[in-house]
PDB file of N, CA and C in Angstrom:
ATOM      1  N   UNK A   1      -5.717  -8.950   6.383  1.00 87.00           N
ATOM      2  CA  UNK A   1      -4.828  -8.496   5.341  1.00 87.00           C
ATOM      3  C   UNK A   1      -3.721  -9.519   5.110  1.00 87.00           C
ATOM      4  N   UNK A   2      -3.547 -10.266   6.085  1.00 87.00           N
ATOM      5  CA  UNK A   2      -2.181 -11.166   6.316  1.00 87.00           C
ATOM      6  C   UNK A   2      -2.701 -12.444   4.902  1.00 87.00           C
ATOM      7  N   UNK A   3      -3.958 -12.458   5.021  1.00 92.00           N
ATOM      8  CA  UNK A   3      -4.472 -14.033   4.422  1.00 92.00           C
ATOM      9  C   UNK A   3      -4.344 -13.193   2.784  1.00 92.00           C
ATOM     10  N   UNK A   4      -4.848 -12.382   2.825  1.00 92.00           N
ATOM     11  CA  UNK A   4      -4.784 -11.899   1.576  1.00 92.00           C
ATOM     12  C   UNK A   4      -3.755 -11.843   1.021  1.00 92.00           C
ATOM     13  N   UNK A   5      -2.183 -11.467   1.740  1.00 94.00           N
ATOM     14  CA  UNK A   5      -0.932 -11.520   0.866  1.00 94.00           C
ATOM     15  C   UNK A   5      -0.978 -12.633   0.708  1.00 94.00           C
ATOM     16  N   UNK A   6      -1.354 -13.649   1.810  1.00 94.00           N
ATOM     17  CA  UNK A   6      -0.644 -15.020   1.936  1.00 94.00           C
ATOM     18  C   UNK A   6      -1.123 -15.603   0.515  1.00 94.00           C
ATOM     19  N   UNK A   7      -2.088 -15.332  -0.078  1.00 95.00           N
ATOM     20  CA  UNK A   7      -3.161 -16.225  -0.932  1.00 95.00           C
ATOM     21  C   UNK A   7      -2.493 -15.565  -2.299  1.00 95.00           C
ATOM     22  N   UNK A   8      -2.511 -14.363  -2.454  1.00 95.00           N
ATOM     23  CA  UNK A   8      -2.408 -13.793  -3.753  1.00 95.00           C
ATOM     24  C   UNK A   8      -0.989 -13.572  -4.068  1.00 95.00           C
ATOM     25  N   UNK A   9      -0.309 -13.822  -2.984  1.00 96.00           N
ATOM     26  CA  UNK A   9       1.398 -13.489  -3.946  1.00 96.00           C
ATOM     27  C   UNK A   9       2.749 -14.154  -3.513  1.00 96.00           C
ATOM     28  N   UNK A  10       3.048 -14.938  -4.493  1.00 95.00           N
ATOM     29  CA  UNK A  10       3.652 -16.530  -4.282  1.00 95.00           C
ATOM     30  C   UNK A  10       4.970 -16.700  -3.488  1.00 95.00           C
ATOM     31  N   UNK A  11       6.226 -15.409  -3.922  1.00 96.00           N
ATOM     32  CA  UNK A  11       7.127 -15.319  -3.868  1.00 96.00           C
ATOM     33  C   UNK A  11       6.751 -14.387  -2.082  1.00 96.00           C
ATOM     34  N   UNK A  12       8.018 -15.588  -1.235  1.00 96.00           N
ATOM     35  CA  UNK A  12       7.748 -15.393   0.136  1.00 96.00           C
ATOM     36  C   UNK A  12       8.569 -14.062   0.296  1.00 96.00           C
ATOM     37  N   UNK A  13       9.636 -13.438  -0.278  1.00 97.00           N
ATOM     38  CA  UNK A  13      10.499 -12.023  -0.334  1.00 97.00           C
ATOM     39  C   UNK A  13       9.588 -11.185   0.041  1.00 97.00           C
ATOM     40  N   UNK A  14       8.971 -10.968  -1.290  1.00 97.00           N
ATOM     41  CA  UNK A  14       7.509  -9.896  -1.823  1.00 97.00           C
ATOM     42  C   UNK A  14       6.643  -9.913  -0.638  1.00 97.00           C
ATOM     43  N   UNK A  15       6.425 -11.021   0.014  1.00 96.00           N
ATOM     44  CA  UNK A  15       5.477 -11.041   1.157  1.00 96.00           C
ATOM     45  C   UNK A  15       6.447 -10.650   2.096  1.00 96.00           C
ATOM     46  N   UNK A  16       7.465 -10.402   2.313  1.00 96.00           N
ATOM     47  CA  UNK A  16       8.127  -9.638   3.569  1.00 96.00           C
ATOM     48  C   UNK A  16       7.735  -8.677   3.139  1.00 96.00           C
ATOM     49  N   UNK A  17       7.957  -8.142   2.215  1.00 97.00           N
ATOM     50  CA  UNK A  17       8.295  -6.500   1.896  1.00 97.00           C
ATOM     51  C   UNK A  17       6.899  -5.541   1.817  1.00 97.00           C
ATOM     52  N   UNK A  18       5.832  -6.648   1.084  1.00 97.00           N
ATOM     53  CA  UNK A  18       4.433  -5.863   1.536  1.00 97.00           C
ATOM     54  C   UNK A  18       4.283  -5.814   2.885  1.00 97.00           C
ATOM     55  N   UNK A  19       4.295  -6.642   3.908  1.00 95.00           N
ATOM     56  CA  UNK A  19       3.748  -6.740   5.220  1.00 95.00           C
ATOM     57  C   UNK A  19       4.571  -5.558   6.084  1.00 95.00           C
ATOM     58  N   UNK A  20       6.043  -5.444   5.485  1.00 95.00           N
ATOM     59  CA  UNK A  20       6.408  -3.878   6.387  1.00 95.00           C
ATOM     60  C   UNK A  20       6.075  -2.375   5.484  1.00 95.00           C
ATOM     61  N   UNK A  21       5.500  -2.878   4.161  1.00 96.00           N
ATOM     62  CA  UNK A  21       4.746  -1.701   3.511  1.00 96.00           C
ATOM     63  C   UNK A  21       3.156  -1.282   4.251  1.00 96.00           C
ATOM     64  N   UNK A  22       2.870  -2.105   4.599  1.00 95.00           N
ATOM     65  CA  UNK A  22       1.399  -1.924   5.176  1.00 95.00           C
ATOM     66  C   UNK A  22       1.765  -1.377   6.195  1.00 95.00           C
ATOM     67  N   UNK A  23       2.740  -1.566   7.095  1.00 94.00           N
ATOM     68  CA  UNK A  23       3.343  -0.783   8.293  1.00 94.00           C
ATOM     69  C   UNK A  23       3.093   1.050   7.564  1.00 94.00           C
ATOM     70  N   UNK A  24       4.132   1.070   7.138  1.00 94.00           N
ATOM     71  CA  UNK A  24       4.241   2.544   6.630  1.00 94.00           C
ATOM     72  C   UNK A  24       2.847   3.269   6.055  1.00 94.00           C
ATOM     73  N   UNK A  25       1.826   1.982   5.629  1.00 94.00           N
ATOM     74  CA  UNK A  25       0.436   2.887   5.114  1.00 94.00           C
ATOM     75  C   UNK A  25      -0.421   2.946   5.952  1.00 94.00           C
ATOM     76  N   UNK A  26      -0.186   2.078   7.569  1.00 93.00           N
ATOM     77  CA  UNK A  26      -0.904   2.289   8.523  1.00 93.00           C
ATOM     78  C   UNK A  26      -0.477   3.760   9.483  1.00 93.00           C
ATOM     79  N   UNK A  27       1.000   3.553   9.721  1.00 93.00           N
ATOM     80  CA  UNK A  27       1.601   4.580   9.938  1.00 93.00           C
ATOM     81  C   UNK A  27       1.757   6.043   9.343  1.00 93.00           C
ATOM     82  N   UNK A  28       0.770   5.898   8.026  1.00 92.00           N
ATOM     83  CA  UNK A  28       0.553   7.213   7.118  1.00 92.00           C
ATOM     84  C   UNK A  28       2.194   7.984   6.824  1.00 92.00           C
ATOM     85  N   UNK A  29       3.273   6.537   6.644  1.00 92.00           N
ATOM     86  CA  UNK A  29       4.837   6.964   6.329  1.00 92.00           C
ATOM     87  C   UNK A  29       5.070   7.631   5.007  1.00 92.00           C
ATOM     88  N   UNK A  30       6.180   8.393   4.164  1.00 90.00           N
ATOM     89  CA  UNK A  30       6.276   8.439   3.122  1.00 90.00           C
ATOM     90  C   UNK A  30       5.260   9.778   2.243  1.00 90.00           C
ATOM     91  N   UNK A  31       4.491   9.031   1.335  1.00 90.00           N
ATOM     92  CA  UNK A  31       3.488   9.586   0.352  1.00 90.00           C
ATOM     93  C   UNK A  31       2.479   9.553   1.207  1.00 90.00           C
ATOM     94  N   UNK A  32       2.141   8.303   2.040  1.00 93.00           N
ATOM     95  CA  UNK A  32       1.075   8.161   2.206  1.00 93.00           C
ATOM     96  C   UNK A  32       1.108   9.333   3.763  1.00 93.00           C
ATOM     97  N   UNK A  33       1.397   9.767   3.683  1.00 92.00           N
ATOM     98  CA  UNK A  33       1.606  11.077   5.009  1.00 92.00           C
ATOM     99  C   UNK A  33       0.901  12.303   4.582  1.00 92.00           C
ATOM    100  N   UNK A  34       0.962  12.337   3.417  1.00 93.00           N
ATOM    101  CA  UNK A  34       0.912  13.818   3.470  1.00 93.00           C
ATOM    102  C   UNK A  34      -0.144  14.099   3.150  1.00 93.00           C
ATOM    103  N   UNK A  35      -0.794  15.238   3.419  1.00 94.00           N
ATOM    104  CA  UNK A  35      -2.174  16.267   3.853  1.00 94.00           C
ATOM    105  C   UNK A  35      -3.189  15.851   2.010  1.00 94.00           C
ATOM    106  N   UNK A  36      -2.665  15.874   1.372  1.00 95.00           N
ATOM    107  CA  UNK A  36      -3.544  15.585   0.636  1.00 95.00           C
ATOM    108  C   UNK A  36      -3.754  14.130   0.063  1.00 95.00           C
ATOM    109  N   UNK A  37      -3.042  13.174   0.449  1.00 95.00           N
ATOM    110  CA  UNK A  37      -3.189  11.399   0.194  1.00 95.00           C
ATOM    111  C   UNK A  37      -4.392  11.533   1.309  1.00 95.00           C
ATOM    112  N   UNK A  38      -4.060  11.920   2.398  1.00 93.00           N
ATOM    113  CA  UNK A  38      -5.260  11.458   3.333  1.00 93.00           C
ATOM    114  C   UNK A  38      -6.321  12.078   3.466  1.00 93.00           C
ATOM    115  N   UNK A  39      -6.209  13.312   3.105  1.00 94.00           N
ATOM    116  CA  UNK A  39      -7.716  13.770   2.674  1.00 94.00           C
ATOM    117  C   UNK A  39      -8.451  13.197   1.377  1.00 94.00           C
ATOM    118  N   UNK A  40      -7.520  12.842   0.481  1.00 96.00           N
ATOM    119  CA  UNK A  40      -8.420  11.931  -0.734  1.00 96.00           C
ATOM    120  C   UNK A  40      -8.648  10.535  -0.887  1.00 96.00           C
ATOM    121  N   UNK A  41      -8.385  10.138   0.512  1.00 92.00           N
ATOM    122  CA  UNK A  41      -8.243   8.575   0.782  1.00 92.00           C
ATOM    123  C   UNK A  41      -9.700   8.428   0.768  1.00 92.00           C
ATOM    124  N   UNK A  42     -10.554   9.185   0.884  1.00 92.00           N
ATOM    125  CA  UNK A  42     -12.391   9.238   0.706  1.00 92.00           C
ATOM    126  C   UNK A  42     -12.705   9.579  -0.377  1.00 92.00           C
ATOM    127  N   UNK A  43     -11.829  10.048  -1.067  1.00 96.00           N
ATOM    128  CA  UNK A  43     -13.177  11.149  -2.039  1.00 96.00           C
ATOM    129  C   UNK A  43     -11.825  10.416  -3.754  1.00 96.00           C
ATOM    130  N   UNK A  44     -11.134   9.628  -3.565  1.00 96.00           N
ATOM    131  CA  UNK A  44     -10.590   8.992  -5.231  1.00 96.00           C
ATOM    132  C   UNK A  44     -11.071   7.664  -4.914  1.00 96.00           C
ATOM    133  N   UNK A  45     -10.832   6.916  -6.221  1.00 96.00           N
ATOM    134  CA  UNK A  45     -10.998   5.530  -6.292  1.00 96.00           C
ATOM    135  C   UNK A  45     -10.018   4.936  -5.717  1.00 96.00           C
ATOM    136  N   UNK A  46      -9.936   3.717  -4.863  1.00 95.00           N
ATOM    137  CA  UNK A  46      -8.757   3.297  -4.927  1.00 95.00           C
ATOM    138  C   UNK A  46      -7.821   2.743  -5.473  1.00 95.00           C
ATOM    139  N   UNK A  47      -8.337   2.548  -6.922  1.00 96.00           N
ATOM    140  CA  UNK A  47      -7.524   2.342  -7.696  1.00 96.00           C
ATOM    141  C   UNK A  47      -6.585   3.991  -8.077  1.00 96.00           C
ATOM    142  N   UNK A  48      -7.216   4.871  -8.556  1.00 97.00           N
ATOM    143  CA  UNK A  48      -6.566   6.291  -8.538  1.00 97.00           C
ATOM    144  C   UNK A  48      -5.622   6.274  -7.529  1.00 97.00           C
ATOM    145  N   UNK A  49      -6.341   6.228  -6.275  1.00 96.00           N
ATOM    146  CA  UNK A  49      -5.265   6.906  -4.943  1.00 96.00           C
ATOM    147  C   UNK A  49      -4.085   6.014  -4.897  1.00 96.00           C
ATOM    148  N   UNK A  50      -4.378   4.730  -5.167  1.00 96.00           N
ATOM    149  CA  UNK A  50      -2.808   3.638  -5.105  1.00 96.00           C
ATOM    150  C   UNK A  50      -1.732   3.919  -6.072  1.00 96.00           C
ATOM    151  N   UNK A  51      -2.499   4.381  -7.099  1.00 96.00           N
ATOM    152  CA  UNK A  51      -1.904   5.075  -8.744  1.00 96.00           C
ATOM    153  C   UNK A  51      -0.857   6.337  -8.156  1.00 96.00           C
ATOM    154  N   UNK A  52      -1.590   7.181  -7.505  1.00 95.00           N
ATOM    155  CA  UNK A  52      -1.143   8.289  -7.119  1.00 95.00           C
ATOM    156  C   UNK A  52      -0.440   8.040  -5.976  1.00 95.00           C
ATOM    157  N   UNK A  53      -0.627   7.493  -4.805  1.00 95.00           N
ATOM    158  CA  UNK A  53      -0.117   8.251  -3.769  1.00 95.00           C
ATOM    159  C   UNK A  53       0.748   6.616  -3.394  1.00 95.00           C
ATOM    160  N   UNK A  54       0.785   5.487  -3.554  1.00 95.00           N
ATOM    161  CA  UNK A  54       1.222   4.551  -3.484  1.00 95.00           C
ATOM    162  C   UNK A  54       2.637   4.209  -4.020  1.00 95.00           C
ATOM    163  N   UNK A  55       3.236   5.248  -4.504  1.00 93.00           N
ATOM    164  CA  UNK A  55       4.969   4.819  -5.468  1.00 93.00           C
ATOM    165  C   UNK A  55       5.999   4.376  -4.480  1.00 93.00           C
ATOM    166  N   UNK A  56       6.034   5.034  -2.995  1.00 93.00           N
ATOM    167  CA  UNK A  56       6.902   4.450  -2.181  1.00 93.00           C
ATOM    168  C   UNK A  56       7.149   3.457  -2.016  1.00 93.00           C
ATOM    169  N   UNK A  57       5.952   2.521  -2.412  1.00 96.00           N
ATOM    170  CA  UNK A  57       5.581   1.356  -1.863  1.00 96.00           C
ATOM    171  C   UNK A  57       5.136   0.403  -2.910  1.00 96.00           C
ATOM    172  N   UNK A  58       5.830   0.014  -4.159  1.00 96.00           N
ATOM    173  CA  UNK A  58       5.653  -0.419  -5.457  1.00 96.00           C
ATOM    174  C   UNK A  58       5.089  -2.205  -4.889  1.00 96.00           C
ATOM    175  N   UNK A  59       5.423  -2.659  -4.457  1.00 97.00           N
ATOM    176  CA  UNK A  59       4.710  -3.676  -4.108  1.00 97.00           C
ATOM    177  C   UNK A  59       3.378  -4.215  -3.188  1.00 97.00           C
ATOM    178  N   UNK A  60       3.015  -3.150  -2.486  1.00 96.00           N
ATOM    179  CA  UNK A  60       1.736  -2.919  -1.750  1.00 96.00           C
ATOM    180  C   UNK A  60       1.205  -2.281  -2.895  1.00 96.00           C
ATOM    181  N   UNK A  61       1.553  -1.149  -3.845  1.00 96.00           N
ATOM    182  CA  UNK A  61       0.819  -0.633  -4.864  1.00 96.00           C
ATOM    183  C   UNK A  61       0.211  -1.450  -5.813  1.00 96.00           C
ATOM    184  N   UNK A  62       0.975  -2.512  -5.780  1.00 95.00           N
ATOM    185  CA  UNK A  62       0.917  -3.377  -7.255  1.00 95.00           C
ATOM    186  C   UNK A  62      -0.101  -4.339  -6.549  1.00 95.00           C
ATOM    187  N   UNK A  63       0.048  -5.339  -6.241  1.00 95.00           N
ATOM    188  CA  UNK A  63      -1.113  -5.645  -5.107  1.00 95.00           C
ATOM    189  C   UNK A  63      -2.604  -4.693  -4.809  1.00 95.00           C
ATOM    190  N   UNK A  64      -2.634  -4.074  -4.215  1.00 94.00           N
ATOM    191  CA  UNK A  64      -3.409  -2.937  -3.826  1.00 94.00           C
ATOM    192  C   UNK A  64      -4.138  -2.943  -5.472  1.00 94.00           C
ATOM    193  N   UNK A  65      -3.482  -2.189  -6.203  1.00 91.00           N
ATOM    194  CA  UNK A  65      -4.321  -2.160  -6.683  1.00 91.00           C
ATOM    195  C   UNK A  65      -5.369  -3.001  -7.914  1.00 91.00           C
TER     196      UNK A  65
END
């Protein structure tokens, strides 16, 4: 995941701020916590679910999706 920010997004800030966003979506922090983000983390697109359940996290979202 690290090579992937590294490659796709220029501004080194933005790459702080995704890499402790991925914290919080590993950690299921925020939106991404709650009972129905993670039950539809299988069953939406991920483009949908980043749409939806990703706002905490506007720069992993934007990326992501």
């Amino acid at each position: 995941m690290n090579d992937v920010v590294e490659k796709l997004v220029c501004d080194d800030d933005i790459r702080d701020i995704i890499v402790r966003q991925i914290t919080d979506y590993k950690r299921s922090h925020h939106s991404f916590g709650s009972a129905t983000a993670v039950r539809n983390r299988a069953k939406m697109s991920p483009e949908n679910w980043w749409d939806q359940y990703g706002i905490d996290c506007p720069e992993l979202q934007t990326l992501a999706i």
